[in-house]
Short mmCIF file of C-alpha atoms and ligand atoms in Angstrom, two decimals:
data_model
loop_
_atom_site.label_atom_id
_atom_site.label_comp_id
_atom_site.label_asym_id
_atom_site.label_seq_id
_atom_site.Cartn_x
_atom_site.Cartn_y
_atom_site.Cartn_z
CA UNK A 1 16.67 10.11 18.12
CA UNK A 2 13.78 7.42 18.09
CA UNK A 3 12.06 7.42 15.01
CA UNK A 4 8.16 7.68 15.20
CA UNK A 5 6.33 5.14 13.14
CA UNK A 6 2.68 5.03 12.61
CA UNK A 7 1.12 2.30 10.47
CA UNK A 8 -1.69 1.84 8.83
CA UNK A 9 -2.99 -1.57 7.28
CA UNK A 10 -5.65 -2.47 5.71
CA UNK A 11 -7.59 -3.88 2.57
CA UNK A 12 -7.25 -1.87 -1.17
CA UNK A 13 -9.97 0.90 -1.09
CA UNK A 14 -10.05 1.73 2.58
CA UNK A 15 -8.93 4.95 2.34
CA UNK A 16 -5.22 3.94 3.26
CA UNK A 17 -3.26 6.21 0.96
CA UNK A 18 -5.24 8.76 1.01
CA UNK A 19 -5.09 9.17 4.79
CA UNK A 20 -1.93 7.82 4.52
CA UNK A 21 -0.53 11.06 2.76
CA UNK A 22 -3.12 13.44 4.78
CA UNK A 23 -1.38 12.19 8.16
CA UNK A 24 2.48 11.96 6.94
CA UNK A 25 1.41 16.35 6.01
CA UNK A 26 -0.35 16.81 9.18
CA UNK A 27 3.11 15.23 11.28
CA UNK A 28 5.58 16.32 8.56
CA UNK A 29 6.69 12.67 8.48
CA UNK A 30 8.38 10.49 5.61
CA UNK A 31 5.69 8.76 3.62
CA UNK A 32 5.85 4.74 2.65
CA UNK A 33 3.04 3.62 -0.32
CA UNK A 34 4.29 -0.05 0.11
CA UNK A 35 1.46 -0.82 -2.46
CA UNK A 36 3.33 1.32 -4.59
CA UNK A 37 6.44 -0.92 -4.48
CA UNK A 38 4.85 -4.20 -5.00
CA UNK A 39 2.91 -2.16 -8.13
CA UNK A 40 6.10 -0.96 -9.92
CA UNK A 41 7.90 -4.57 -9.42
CA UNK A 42 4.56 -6.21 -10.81
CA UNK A 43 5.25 -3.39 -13.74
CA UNK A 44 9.03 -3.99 -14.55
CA UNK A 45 8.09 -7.43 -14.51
CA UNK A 46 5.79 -7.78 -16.93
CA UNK A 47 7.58 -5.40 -19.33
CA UNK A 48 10.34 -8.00 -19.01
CA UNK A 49 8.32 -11.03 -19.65
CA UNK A 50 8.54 -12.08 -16.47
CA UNK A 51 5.22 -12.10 -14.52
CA UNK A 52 3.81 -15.72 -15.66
CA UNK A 53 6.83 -17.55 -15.01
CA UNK A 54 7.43 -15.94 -11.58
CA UNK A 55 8.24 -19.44 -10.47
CA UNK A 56 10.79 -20.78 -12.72
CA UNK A 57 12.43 -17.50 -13.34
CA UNK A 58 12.87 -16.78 -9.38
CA UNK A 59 16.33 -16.04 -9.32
CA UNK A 60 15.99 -13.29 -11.96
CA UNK A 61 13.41 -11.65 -10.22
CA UNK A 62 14.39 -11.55 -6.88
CA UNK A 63 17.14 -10.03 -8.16
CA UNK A 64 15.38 -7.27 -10.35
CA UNK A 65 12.92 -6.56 -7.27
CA UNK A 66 16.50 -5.85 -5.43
CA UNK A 67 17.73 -3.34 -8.08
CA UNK A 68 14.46 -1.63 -9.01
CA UNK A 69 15.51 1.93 -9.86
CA UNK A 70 12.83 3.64 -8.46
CA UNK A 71 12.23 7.30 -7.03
CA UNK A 72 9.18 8.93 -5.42
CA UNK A 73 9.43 12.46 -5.54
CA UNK A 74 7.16 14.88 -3.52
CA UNK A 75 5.21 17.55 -5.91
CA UNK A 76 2.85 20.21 -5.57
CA UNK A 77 0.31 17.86 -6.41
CA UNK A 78 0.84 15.07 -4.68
CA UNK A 79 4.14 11.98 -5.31
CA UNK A 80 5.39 11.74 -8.86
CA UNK A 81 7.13 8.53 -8.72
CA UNK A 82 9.19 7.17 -11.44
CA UNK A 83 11.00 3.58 -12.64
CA UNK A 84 14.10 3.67 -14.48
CA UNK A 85 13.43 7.49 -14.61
CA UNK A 86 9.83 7.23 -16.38
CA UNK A 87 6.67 8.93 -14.98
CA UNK A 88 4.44 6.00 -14.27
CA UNK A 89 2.47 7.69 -11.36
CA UNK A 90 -0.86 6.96 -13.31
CA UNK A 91 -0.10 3.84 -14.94
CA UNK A 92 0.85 1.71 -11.68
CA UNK A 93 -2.64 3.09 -10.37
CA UNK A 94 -4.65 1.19 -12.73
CA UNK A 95 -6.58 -2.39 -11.42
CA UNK A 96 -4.63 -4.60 -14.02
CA UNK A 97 -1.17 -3.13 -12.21
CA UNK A 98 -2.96 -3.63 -9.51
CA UNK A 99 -3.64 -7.48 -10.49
CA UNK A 100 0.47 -7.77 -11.33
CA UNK A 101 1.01 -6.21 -7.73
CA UNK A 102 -1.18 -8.93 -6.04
CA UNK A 103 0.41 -12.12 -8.11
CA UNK A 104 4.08 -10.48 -6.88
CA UNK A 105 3.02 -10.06 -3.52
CA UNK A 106 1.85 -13.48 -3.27
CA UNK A 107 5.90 -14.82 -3.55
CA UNK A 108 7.25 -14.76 -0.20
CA UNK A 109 11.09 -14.82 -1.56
CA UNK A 110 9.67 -11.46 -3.39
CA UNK A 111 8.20 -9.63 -0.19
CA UNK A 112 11.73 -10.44 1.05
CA UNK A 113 13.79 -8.70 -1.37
CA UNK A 114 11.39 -5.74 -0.81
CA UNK A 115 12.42 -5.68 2.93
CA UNK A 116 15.26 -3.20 3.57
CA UNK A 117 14.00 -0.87 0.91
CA UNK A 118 10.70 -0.63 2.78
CA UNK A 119 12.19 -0.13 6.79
CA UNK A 120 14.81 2.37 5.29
CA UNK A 121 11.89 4.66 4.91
CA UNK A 122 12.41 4.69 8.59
CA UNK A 123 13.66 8.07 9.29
CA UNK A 124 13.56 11.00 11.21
CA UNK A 125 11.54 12.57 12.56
CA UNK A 126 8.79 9.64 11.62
CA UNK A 127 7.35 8.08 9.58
CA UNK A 128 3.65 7.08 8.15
CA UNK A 129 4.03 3.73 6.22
CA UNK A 130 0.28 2.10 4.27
CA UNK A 131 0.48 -0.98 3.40
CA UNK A 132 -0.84 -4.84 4.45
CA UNK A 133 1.92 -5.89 6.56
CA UNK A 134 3.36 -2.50 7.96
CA UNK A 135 2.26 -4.04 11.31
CA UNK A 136 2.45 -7.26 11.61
CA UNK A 137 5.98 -7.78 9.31
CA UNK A 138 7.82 -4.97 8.37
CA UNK A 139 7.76 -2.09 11.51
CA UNK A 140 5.93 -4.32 14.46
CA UNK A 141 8.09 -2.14 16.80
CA UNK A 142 5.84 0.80 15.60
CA UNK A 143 4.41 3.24 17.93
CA UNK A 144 0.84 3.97 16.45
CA UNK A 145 -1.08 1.08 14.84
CA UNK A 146 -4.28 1.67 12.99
CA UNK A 147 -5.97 -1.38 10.67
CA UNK A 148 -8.90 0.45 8.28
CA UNK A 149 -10.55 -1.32 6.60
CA UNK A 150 -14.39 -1.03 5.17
CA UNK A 151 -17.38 -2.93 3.77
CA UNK A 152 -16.08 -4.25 0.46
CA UNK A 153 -19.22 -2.69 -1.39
CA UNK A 154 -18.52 0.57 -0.18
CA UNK A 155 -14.80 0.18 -1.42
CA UNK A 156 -15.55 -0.75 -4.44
CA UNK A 157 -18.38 2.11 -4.96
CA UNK A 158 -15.15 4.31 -4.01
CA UNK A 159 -13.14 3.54 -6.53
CA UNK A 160 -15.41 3.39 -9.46
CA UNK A 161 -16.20 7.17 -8.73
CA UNK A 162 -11.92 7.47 -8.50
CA UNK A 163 -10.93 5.55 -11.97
CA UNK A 164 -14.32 7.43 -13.58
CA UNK A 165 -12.73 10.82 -12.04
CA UNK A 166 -9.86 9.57 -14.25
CA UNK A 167 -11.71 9.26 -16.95
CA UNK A 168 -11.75 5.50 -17.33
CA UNK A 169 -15.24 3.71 -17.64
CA UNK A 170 -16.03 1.25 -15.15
CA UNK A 171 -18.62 -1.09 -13.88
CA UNK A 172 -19.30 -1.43 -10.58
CA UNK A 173 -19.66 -5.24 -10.81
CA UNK A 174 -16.05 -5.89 -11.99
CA UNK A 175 -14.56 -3.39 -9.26
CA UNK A 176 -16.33 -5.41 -6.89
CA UNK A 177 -15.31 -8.91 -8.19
CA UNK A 178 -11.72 -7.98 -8.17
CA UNK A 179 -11.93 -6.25 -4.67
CA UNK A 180 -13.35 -9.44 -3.68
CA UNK A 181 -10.74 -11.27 -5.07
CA UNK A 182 -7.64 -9.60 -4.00
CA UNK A 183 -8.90 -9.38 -0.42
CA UNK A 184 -9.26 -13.32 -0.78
CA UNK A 185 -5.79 -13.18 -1.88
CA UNK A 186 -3.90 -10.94 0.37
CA UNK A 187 -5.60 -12.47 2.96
CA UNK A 188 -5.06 -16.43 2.42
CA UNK A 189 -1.62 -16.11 1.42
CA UNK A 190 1.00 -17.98 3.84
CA UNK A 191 3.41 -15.07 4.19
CA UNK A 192 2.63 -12.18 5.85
CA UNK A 193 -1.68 -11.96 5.01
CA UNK A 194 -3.51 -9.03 5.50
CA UNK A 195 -4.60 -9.28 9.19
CA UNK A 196 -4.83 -6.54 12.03
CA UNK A 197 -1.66 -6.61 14.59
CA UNK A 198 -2.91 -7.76 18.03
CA UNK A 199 -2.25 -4.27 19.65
CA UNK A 200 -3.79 -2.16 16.17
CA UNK A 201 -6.83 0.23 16.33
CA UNK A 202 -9.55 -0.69 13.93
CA UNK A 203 -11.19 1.71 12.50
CA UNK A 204 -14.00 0.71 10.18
CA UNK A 205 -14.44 3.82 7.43
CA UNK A 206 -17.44 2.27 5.55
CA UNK A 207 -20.04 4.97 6.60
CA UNK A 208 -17.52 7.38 7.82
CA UNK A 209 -15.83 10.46 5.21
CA UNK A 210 -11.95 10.96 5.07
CA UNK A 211 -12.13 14.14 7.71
CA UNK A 212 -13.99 11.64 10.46
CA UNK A 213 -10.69 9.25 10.08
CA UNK A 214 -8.34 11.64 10.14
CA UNK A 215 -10.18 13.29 13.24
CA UNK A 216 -9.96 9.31 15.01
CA UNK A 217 -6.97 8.89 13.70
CA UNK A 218 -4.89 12.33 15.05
CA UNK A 219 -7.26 11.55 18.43
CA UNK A 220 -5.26 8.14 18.25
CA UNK A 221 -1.79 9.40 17.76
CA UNK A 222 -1.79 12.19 20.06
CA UNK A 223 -2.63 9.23 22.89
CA UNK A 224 0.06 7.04 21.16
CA UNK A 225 2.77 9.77 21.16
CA UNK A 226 1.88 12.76 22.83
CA UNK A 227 2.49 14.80 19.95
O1 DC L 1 -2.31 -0.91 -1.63
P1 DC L 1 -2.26 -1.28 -3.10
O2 DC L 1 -3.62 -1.55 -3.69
O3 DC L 1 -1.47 -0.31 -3.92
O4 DC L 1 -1.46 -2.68 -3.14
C1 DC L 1 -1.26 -3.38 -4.33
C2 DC L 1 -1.12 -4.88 -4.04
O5 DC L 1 0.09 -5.11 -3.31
C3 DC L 1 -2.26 -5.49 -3.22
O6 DC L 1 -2.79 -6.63 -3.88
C4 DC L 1 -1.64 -5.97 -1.95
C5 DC L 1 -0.16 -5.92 -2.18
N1 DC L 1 0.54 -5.35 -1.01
C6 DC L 1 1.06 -6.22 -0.09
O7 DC L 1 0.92 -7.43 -0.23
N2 DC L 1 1.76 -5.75 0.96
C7 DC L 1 1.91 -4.43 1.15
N3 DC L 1 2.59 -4.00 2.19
C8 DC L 1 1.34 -3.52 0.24
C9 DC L 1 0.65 -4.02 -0.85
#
């Protein structure tokens, strides 16, 4: 049985995960947060020291990023998703995990060992993966590609109001600078940047609400695969 695959790329603050998880309910598919992955190896890393000598201590990482124990379990609530059996659903969320996530997914001999853990999300009867490179790198055989992005104001105006629904106080003017930067970074990096796949539908959410995506984006699937 062919696996369906829809993908959807796209800068931090689009909307990604969000629609990400509405879509993967809507289809009953298997859900990838790839973000997620490259969060909790940015975590174990720095617990273990690791995460400013990511060069010289290559060899040890690529081979903890290989043996992560890590399990995402669907809840009531949403994915409860655990490393070496602790509940770190709300700590990987934060922007300084978010920092460790971008410095990891900078090392191309990291996104590698991150490979066959990501495609063997790949099962029936689909799957909805959110990432940077679910296009271009890791499932370019996909059936359904969708790159959402937004302005980078209106992303980071998006996630102030999240971490402040959190309960964390936040400037606007920080969110933004970061944004900024880890857009520069994903983007200019030599191994797999953040870029749209040739054959992806854009779909630009900064003046548009989650239920307007969702309503392009099930318009765009049903084309895709008559479903
Ligand atoms: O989507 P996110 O904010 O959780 O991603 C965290 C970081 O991981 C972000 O800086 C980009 C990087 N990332 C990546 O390089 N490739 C992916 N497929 C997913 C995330």
């Amino acid at each position: 049985m062919t696996v369906q695959i829809i993908t959807i790329d796209g800068p931090s603050g689009s909307g990604k995960g969000t629609l990400a998880a509405k879509l993967a309910g809507h289809y009953q598919f298997h859900l990838l947060d790839s973000g997620a992955l490259y969060r909790l190896l940015g975590l174990s890393l720095h617990q273990q020291g690791l995460l400013d000598c990511l060069d010289s201590a290559l060899e040890q990482c690529i081979h903890i990023a290989t043996h992560l124990d890590i399990k995402f379990l669907t809840t009531a609530t949403g994915t409860q998703v655990l490393l070496e059996g602790e509940d770190v659903s709300q700590t990987i969320r934060t922007e300084r995990i978010g920092e460790f996530a971008s410095k990891v997914a900078a090392i191309p001999e990291l996104r590698a060992a991150l490979l066959d853990r990501q495609r063997a999300f790949a099962q029936a009867p689909g799957l909805v993966a959110d990432g940077r490179d679910m296009a271009t790198a890791i499932f370019p055989e996909a059936q359904v590609k969708i790159y959402l992005t937004a302005s980078a104001e209106s992303r980071a105006h998006r996630r102030v109001k999240q971490l402040q629904g959190m309960g964390l106080d936040v400037k606007i003017g920080n969110i933004l600078a970061n944004i900024q930067a880890r857009d520069k970074r994903d983007m200019e990096r030599t191994v797999a940047p953040l870029k749209p796949a040739t054959d992806a539908y854009i779909i630009d959410s900064s003046e548009l609400g989650i239920d307007e995506v969702f309503k392009l984006m099930t318009n765009f699937v049903a084309k895709q695969l008559a479903i």
